[in-house]
Short mmCIF file of C-alpha atoms in Angstrom, two decimals:
data_model
loop_
_atom_site.label_atom_id
_atom_site.label_comp_id
_atom_site.label_asym_id
_atom_site.label_seq_id
_atom_site.Cartn_x
_atom_site.Cartn_y
_atom_site.Cartn_z
CA UNK A 336 7.20 -15.64 46.95
CA UNK A 337 3.52 -14.66 47.12
CA UNK A 338 4.40 -11.10 46.10
CA UNK A 339 6.08 -12.51 43.00
CA UNK A 340 3.35 -15.01 42.09
CA UNK A 341 0.47 -12.56 42.22
CA UNK A 342 1.59 -10.35 39.28
CA UNK A 343 2.85 -13.43 37.43
CA UNK A 344 -0.54 -15.14 37.70
CA UNK A 345 -2.24 -11.93 36.62
CA UNK A 346 0.02 -11.78 33.57
CA UNK A 347 -0.68 -15.43 32.71
CA UNK A 348 -4.42 -14.88 33.05
CA UNK A 349 -4.32 -12.01 30.58
CA UNK A 350 -2.06 -14.00 28.23
CA UNK A 351 -4.23 -17.14 28.35
CA UNK A 352 -7.70 -15.74 28.76
CA UNK A 353 -7.26 -12.28 27.26
CA UNK A 354 -8.85 -10.51 30.24
CA UNK A 355 -7.65 -9.34 33.67
CA UNK A 356 -8.41 -11.97 36.34
CA UNK A 357 -10.50 -9.59 38.47
CA UNK A 358 -13.06 -8.70 35.78
CA UNK A 359 -16.50 -9.88 36.78
CA UNK A 360 -18.54 -12.00 34.41
CA UNK A 361 -21.10 -9.21 34.18
CA UNK A 362 -18.53 -6.66 33.12
CA UNK A 363 -17.00 -9.18 30.72
CA UNK A 364 -20.39 -9.59 29.07
CA UNK A 365 -20.48 -5.85 28.50
CA UNK A 366 -16.93 -5.91 27.11
CA UNK A 367 -17.96 -8.72 24.77
CA UNK A 368 -21.11 -6.79 23.88
CA UNK A 369 -23.21 -9.90 24.39
CA UNK A 370 -26.37 -7.79 24.40
CA UNK A 371 -25.64 -6.53 20.88
CA UNK A 372 -25.69 -2.83 21.69
CA UNK A 373 -25.05 -0.35 18.88
CA UNK A 374 -23.45 2.04 21.38
CA UNK A 375 -19.98 0.60 20.82
CA UNK A 376 -19.75 0.93 17.07
CA UNK A 377 -19.96 3.86 14.69
CA UNK A 378 -20.39 4.12 10.90
CA UNK A 379 -16.72 4.64 9.96
CA UNK A 380 -15.09 2.26 12.43
CA UNK A 381 -14.02 -0.38 9.90
CA UNK A 382 -10.43 0.94 9.94
CA UNK A 383 -10.54 2.41 13.44
CA UNK A 384 -7.14 2.53 15.10
CA UNK A 385 -5.14 1.61 11.99
CA UNK A 386 -2.14 3.91 11.57
CA UNK A 387 -1.06 4.47 7.93
CA UNK A 388 2.53 3.44 7.28
CA UNK A 389 4.81 4.12 4.27
CA UNK A 390 4.68 0.50 3.10
CA UNK A 391 4.02 -0.80 -0.40
CA UNK A 392 2.28 -4.17 -0.43
CA UNK A 393 4.31 -5.84 -3.18
CA UNK A 394 2.46 -8.53 -5.15
CA UNK A 395 -0.53 -7.78 -2.95
CA UNK A 396 -2.71 -10.32 -4.78
CA UNK A 397 -0.64 -13.15 -3.27
CA UNK A 398 -2.07 -12.45 0.17
CA UNK A 399 -4.86 -14.52 1.67
CA UNK A 400 -7.07 -11.44 1.46
CA UNK A 401 -5.76 -9.04 -1.20
CA UNK A 402 -6.15 -5.36 -0.29
CA UNK A 403 -7.73 -6.10 3.10
CA UNK A 404 -4.58 -7.72 4.56
CA UNK A 405 -2.50 -4.71 3.56
CA UNK A 406 -5.17 -2.32 4.82
CA UNK A 407 -5.31 -4.07 8.19
CA UNK A 408 -1.65 -3.29 8.96
CA UNK A 409 -1.73 0.24 7.55
CA UNK A 410 -0.08 -0.08 4.12
CA UNK A 411 -0.64 3.10 2.13
CA UNK A 412 0.28 1.44 -1.17
CA UNK A 413 -0.82 -1.76 -2.90
CA UNK A 414 -0.04 -3.44 -6.21
CA UNK A 415 -2.20 -5.37 -8.65
CA UNK A 416 -0.85 -7.25 -11.68
CA UNK A 417 -3.43 -7.16 -14.48
CA UNK A 418 -3.76 -9.35 -17.56
CA UNK A 419 -6.27 -8.58 -20.30
CA UNK A 420 -8.11 -11.61 -21.67
CA UNK A 421 -11.35 -11.40 -23.64
CA UNK A 422 -12.08 -7.89 -22.42
CA UNK A 423 -11.58 -8.69 -18.70
CA UNK A 424 -8.71 -7.66 -16.46
CA UNK A 425 -7.60 -10.71 -14.48
CA UNK A 426 -5.30 -10.62 -11.46
CA UNK A 427 -2.24 -12.81 -10.95
CA UNK A 428 1.53 -13.05 -11.21
CA UNK A 429 1.54 -15.24 -14.29
CA UNK A 430 -1.02 -16.74 -16.70
CA UNK A 431 -1.13 -20.07 -14.87
CA UNK A 432 -2.28 -18.24 -11.71
CA UNK A 433 -5.30 -16.56 -13.34
CA UNK A 434 -8.90 -17.52 -12.67
CA UNK A 435 -12.26 -16.29 -13.93
CA UNK A 436 -13.28 -14.91 -10.53
CA UNK A 437 -10.07 -13.10 -9.52
CA UNK A 438 -10.40 -9.88 -11.48
CA UNK A 439 -9.29 -6.28 -11.07
CA UNK A 440 -12.87 -5.37 -10.22
CA UNK A 441 -13.54 -8.17 -7.73
CA UNK A 442 -10.23 -7.98 -5.82
CA UNK A 443 -9.55 -4.24 -5.93
CA UNK A 444 -12.07 -1.80 -7.39
CA UNK A 445 -15.14 -3.20 -5.61
CA UNK A 446 -13.50 -3.76 -2.18
CA UNK A 447 -11.81 -0.34 -2.22
CA UNK A 448 -15.08 1.32 -3.15
CA UNK A 449 -16.89 -0.58 -0.39
CA UNK A 450 -14.40 0.63 2.24
CA UNK A 451 -14.66 4.20 0.96
CA UNK A 452 -18.44 4.07 1.13
CA UNK A 453 -18.17 2.89 4.73
CA UNK A 454 -15.80 5.78 5.50
CA UNK A 455 -18.16 8.25 3.82
CA UNK A 456 -21.60 7.37 5.15
CA UNK A 457 -24.74 9.26 4.24
CA UNK A 458 -26.77 10.24 7.29
CA UNK A 459 -28.75 13.07 8.81
CA UNK A 460 -25.55 14.25 10.50
CA UNK A 461 -23.62 14.73 7.24
CA UNK A 462 -24.55 18.07 5.72
CA UNK A 463 -22.49 17.68 2.54
CA UNK A 464 -20.77 14.76 0.77
CA UNK A 465 -17.40 13.72 2.21
CA UNK A 466 -14.37 12.28 0.42
CA UNK A 467 -12.53 10.57 3.24
CA UNK A 468 -9.84 8.05 2.48
CA UNK A 469 -9.71 4.42 3.62
CA UNK A 470 -8.17 5.11 7.06
CA UNK A 471 -10.71 6.19 9.66
CA UNK A 472 -8.40 8.36 11.76
CA UNK A 473 -6.37 9.69 8.82
CA UNK A 474 -9.00 10.70 6.32
CA UNK A 475 -6.68 12.72 4.03
CA UNK A 476 -4.21 9.87 3.48
CA UNK A 477 -4.37 8.67 -0.12
CA UNK A 478 -4.14 4.98 -1.02
CA UNK A 479 -1.64 4.39 -3.83
CA UNK A 480 -2.91 1.74 -6.23
CA UNK A 481 -0.13 0.55 -8.55
CA UNK A 482 -1.54 -1.23 -11.58
CA UNK A 483 1.17 -3.44 -13.07
CA UNK A 484 0.15 -4.07 -16.68
CA UNK A 485 1.36 -7.49 -17.83
CA UNK A 486 -0.26 -7.79 -21.26
CA UNK A 487 0.58 -5.33 -24.08
CA UNK A 488 0.08 -1.85 -22.69
CA UNK A 489 -1.36 -0.10 -25.73
CA UNK A 490 -4.33 -2.43 -25.68
CA UNK A 491 -4.60 -3.08 -21.93
CA UNK A 492 -4.34 0.42 -20.46
CA UNK A 493 -7.66 1.72 -21.87
CA UNK A 494 -9.39 -1.17 -20.09
CA UNK A 495 -7.68 -0.13 -16.84
CA UNK A 496 -8.88 3.46 -17.29
CA UNK A 497 -12.40 2.22 -17.94
CA UNK A 498 -12.29 -0.11 -14.92
CA UNK A 499 -11.64 2.89 -12.65
CA UNK A 500 -15.06 4.37 -13.45
CA UNK A 501 -16.76 3.38 -10.16
CA UNK A 502 -14.06 5.23 -8.20
CA UNK A 503 -14.04 8.08 -10.72
CA UNK A 504 -17.78 8.68 -10.70
CA UNK A 505 -17.75 8.69 -6.90
CA UNK A 506 -15.05 11.38 -6.90
CA UNK A 507 -12.39 9.34 -5.11
CA UNK A 508 -9.49 9.51 -7.61
CA UNK A 509 -6.49 11.82 -7.43
CA UNK A 510 -6.24 13.96 -10.54
CA UNK A 511 -4.58 16.80 -12.46
CA UNK A 512 -5.84 19.22 -15.09
CA UNK A 513 -4.36 21.78 -17.48
CA UNK A 514 -3.96 24.40 -14.75
CA UNK A 515 -2.57 22.08 -12.06
CA UNK A 516 0.68 22.93 -10.34
CA UNK A 517 0.40 19.94 -8.02
CA UNK A 518 -1.58 16.72 -7.80
CA UNK A 519 -5.10 17.10 -6.43
CA UNK A 520 -4.94 14.14 -4.10
CA UNK A 521 -8.06 12.08 -3.53
CA UNK A 522 -8.76 8.92 -1.60
CA UNK A 523 -7.04 6.74 -4.25
CA UNK A 524 -4.03 7.55 -6.44
CA UNK A 525 -3.71 5.19 -9.41
CA UNK A 526 -0.21 4.69 -10.85
CA UNK A 527 0.40 2.61 -13.95
CA UNK A 528 3.54 0.50 -14.01
CA UNK A 529 4.88 -2.48 -15.95
CA UNK A 530 3.73 -2.18 -19.58
CA UNK A 531 1.74 1.01 -18.96
CA UNK A 532 2.32 3.19 -22.06
CA UNK A 533 3.71 6.60 -21.17
CA UNK A 534 2.15 8.11 -24.29
CA UNK A 535 -1.30 7.32 -22.89
CA UNK A 536 -0.55 9.21 -19.69
CA UNK A 537 1.92 12.09 -20.06
CA UNK A 538 0.29 13.98 -23.00
CA UNK A 539 -3.09 14.22 -21.26
CA UNK A 540 -3.58 17.51 -19.40
CA UNK A 541 -6.61 16.22 -17.51
CA UNK A 542 -6.51 12.71 -16.10
CA UNK A 543 -6.98 10.73 -12.91
CA UNK A 544 -4.09 8.28 -13.24
CA UNK A 545 -0.30 8.54 -13.27
CA UNK A 546 2.89 6.82 -14.41
CA UNK A 547 5.61 4.95 -12.54
CA UNK A 548 8.80 6.48 -13.97
CA UNK A 549 12.23 4.83 -13.62
CA UNK A 550 14.34 6.48 -10.93
CA UNK A 551 17.80 6.08 -12.53
CA UNK A 552 16.88 8.00 -15.71
CA UNK A 553 14.93 10.89 -14.19
CA UNK A 554 17.89 13.11 -15.09
CA UNK A 555 18.42 11.73 -18.62
CA UNK A 556 15.94 9.98 -20.91
CA UNK A 557 13.06 10.69 -18.52
CA UNK A 558 14.20 14.17 -17.53
CA UNK A 559 10.94 15.70 -18.77
CA UNK A 560 8.92 13.68 -16.25
CA UNK A 561 7.40 15.82 -13.51
CA UNK A 562 5.54 14.96 -10.35
CA UNK A 563 2.30 15.70 -12.24
CA UNK A 564 3.08 12.68 -14.40
CA UNK A 565 4.89 10.50 -11.87
CA UNK A 566 4.23 11.35 -8.22
CA UNK A 567 6.15 8.19 -7.32
CA UNK A 568 9.01 6.64 -9.33
CA UNK A 569 10.57 3.24 -8.77
CA UNK A 570 13.39 0.98 -9.85
CA UNK A 571 14.86 -2.48 -9.40
CA UNK A 572 16.98 -2.40 -6.22
CA UNK A 573 19.32 -5.19 -7.31
CA UNK A 574 19.87 -3.64 -10.75
CA UNK A 575 20.90 -0.34 -9.16
CA UNK A 576 22.91 -1.48 -6.16
CA UNK A 577 23.90 -5.08 -6.81
CA UNK A 578 24.43 -7.28 -3.76
CA UNK A 579 24.53 -5.88 -0.24
CA UNK A 580 27.42 -7.82 1.26
CA UNK A 581 26.95 -6.75 4.86
CA UNK A 582 24.40 -9.07 6.46
CA UNK A 583 23.19 -6.20 8.65
CA UNK A 584 21.95 -4.45 5.51
CA UNK A 585 24.49 -1.64 5.67
CA UNK A 586 25.39 -0.25 2.23
CA UNK A 587 28.99 0.25 1.17
CA UNK A 588 30.15 3.77 0.34
CA UNK A 589 29.46 3.41 -3.38
CA UNK A 590 25.95 2.06 -2.83
CA UNK A 591 25.15 4.71 -0.25
CA UNK A 592 26.41 7.47 -2.52
CA UNK A 593 24.25 6.24 -5.42
CA UNK A 594 21.21 5.89 -3.16
CA UNK A 595 21.55 9.47 -1.92
CA UNK A 596 22.09 10.73 -5.46
CA UNK A 597 18.96 8.99 -6.77
CA UNK A 598 16.72 10.02 -3.88
CA UNK A 599 18.03 13.58 -4.00
CA UNK A 600 17.40 13.83 -7.74
CA UNK A 601 13.84 12.49 -7.46
CA UNK A 602 12.94 14.59 -4.43
CA UNK A 603 14.34 17.63 -6.20
CA UNK A 604 11.62 17.11 -8.81
CA UNK A 605 8.97 16.55 -6.14
CA UNK A 606 8.82 12.82 -6.93
CA UNK A 607 8.69 10.13 -4.25
CA UNK A 608 10.74 6.94 -4.58
CA UNK A 609 10.23 3.20 -4.15
CA UNK A 610 12.75 0.38 -4.65
CA UNK A 611 11.66 -3.17 -5.46
CA UNK A 612 13.47 -6.54 -5.73
CA UNK A 613 15.22 -6.06 -2.40
CA UNK A 614 16.83 -9.02 -0.61
CA UNK A 615 14.30 -11.07 1.35
CA UNK A 616 16.70 -13.39 3.16
CA UNK A 617 18.27 -13.59 5.66
CA UNK A 618 15.79 -11.60 7.74
CA UNK A 619 18.52 -9.47 9.30
CA UNK A 620 19.64 -8.40 5.83
CA UNK A 621 16.08 -7.65 4.70
CA UNK A 622 15.37 -5.59 7.81
CA UNK A 623 18.68 -3.79 7.52
CA UNK A 624 18.01 -2.81 3.92
CA UNK A 625 14.52 -1.59 4.84
CA UNK A 626 15.99 0.52 7.63
CA UNK A 627 18.76 1.91 5.40
CA UNK A 628 16.27 2.90 2.71
CA UNK A 629 13.86 4.45 5.19
CA UNK A 630 16.60 6.37 7.00
CA UNK A 631 17.91 7.78 3.71
CA UNK A 632 14.47 9.06 2.67
CA UNK A 633 12.85 6.36 0.54
CA UNK A 634 9.15 7.19 0.61
CA UNK A 635 7.73 3.67 0.38
CA UNK A 636 9.21 0.48 1.78
CA UNK A 637 8.57 -2.33 -0.70
CA UNK A 638 7.48 -5.37 1.32
CA UNK A 639 6.33 -8.91 0.70
CA UNK A 640 5.89 -9.53 4.43
CA UNK A 641 3.73 -6.52 5.27
CA UNK A 642 3.13 -7.72 8.83
CA UNK A 643 6.86 -7.57 9.54
CA UNK A 644 7.25 -4.27 7.71
CA UNK A 645 4.49 -2.78 9.84
CA UNK A 646 6.32 -3.83 12.98
CA UNK A 647 3.86 -6.53 14.04
CA UNK A 648 6.41 -9.31 13.96
CA UNK A 649 9.11 -10.80 16.15
CA UNK A 650 11.47 -10.23 13.22
CA UNK A 651 10.91 -6.48 12.91
CA UNK A 652 12.59 -4.55 15.66
CA UNK A 653 13.56 -1.29 14.05
CA UNK A 654 10.42 0.86 13.86
#
């Protein structure tokens, strides 16, 4: 019995107190850094240990901490709904959710720039400027920033372009120019969606923003769209596939055939894919659809529960 209780008590001590039972108080003080030493931190450690994951933080502004919550679990893509009122881009899902303080700048541009400045410190050890991304251990990973324009696009989009100036002037935006054969990826890749006007994106040879093309028509009315215009395309999951009847999330033959056709077509053009409006309940169905999409090559998993999508949940057991 004693042989059984000893490891059990050790386990309970770690579970309850967060430390092994045989750690001395002196060592615990060092572990807690009670003396405030600067030996255990470094300039770029804000996102230390976070592994980027192909997750799109859908309606990111609904989170307790927009951008930061998604960043903390490794989402490589976030989404901001913008509404233009009196020359300011406000953030929210609908007009009744808007406030004066929750703006595109305050919730996204400024926080993203702050993280990038932390990941690109200026010191005597840095011999030339760096352009690291937001993830400490994965400095070349771009952050996709989908800007969902809710007010009329022709008027709103120029304000979005102007709002990007802090990231632009710091050299953090992905871009293309007249001689580009591929996207020059930077720390942040901005993609306009919603009411974003294609005619304010596609005709420009040199730009640092892109367009969210519709997946189903990449071979018809949007056949002239290339990856230089739309590095990622998306579509409404339910509109394309209808209802997934199997509660495990398994597609029927027709749905699976269409999925493979759409992903194959997009990937053939060098365009990544994302599906939104997926089933959220029951959990087994949601997880099954995520797994089916990921297994078939979808490049971003659209998630409202980013903690579960990242695998940090009792309800996500497939990663």
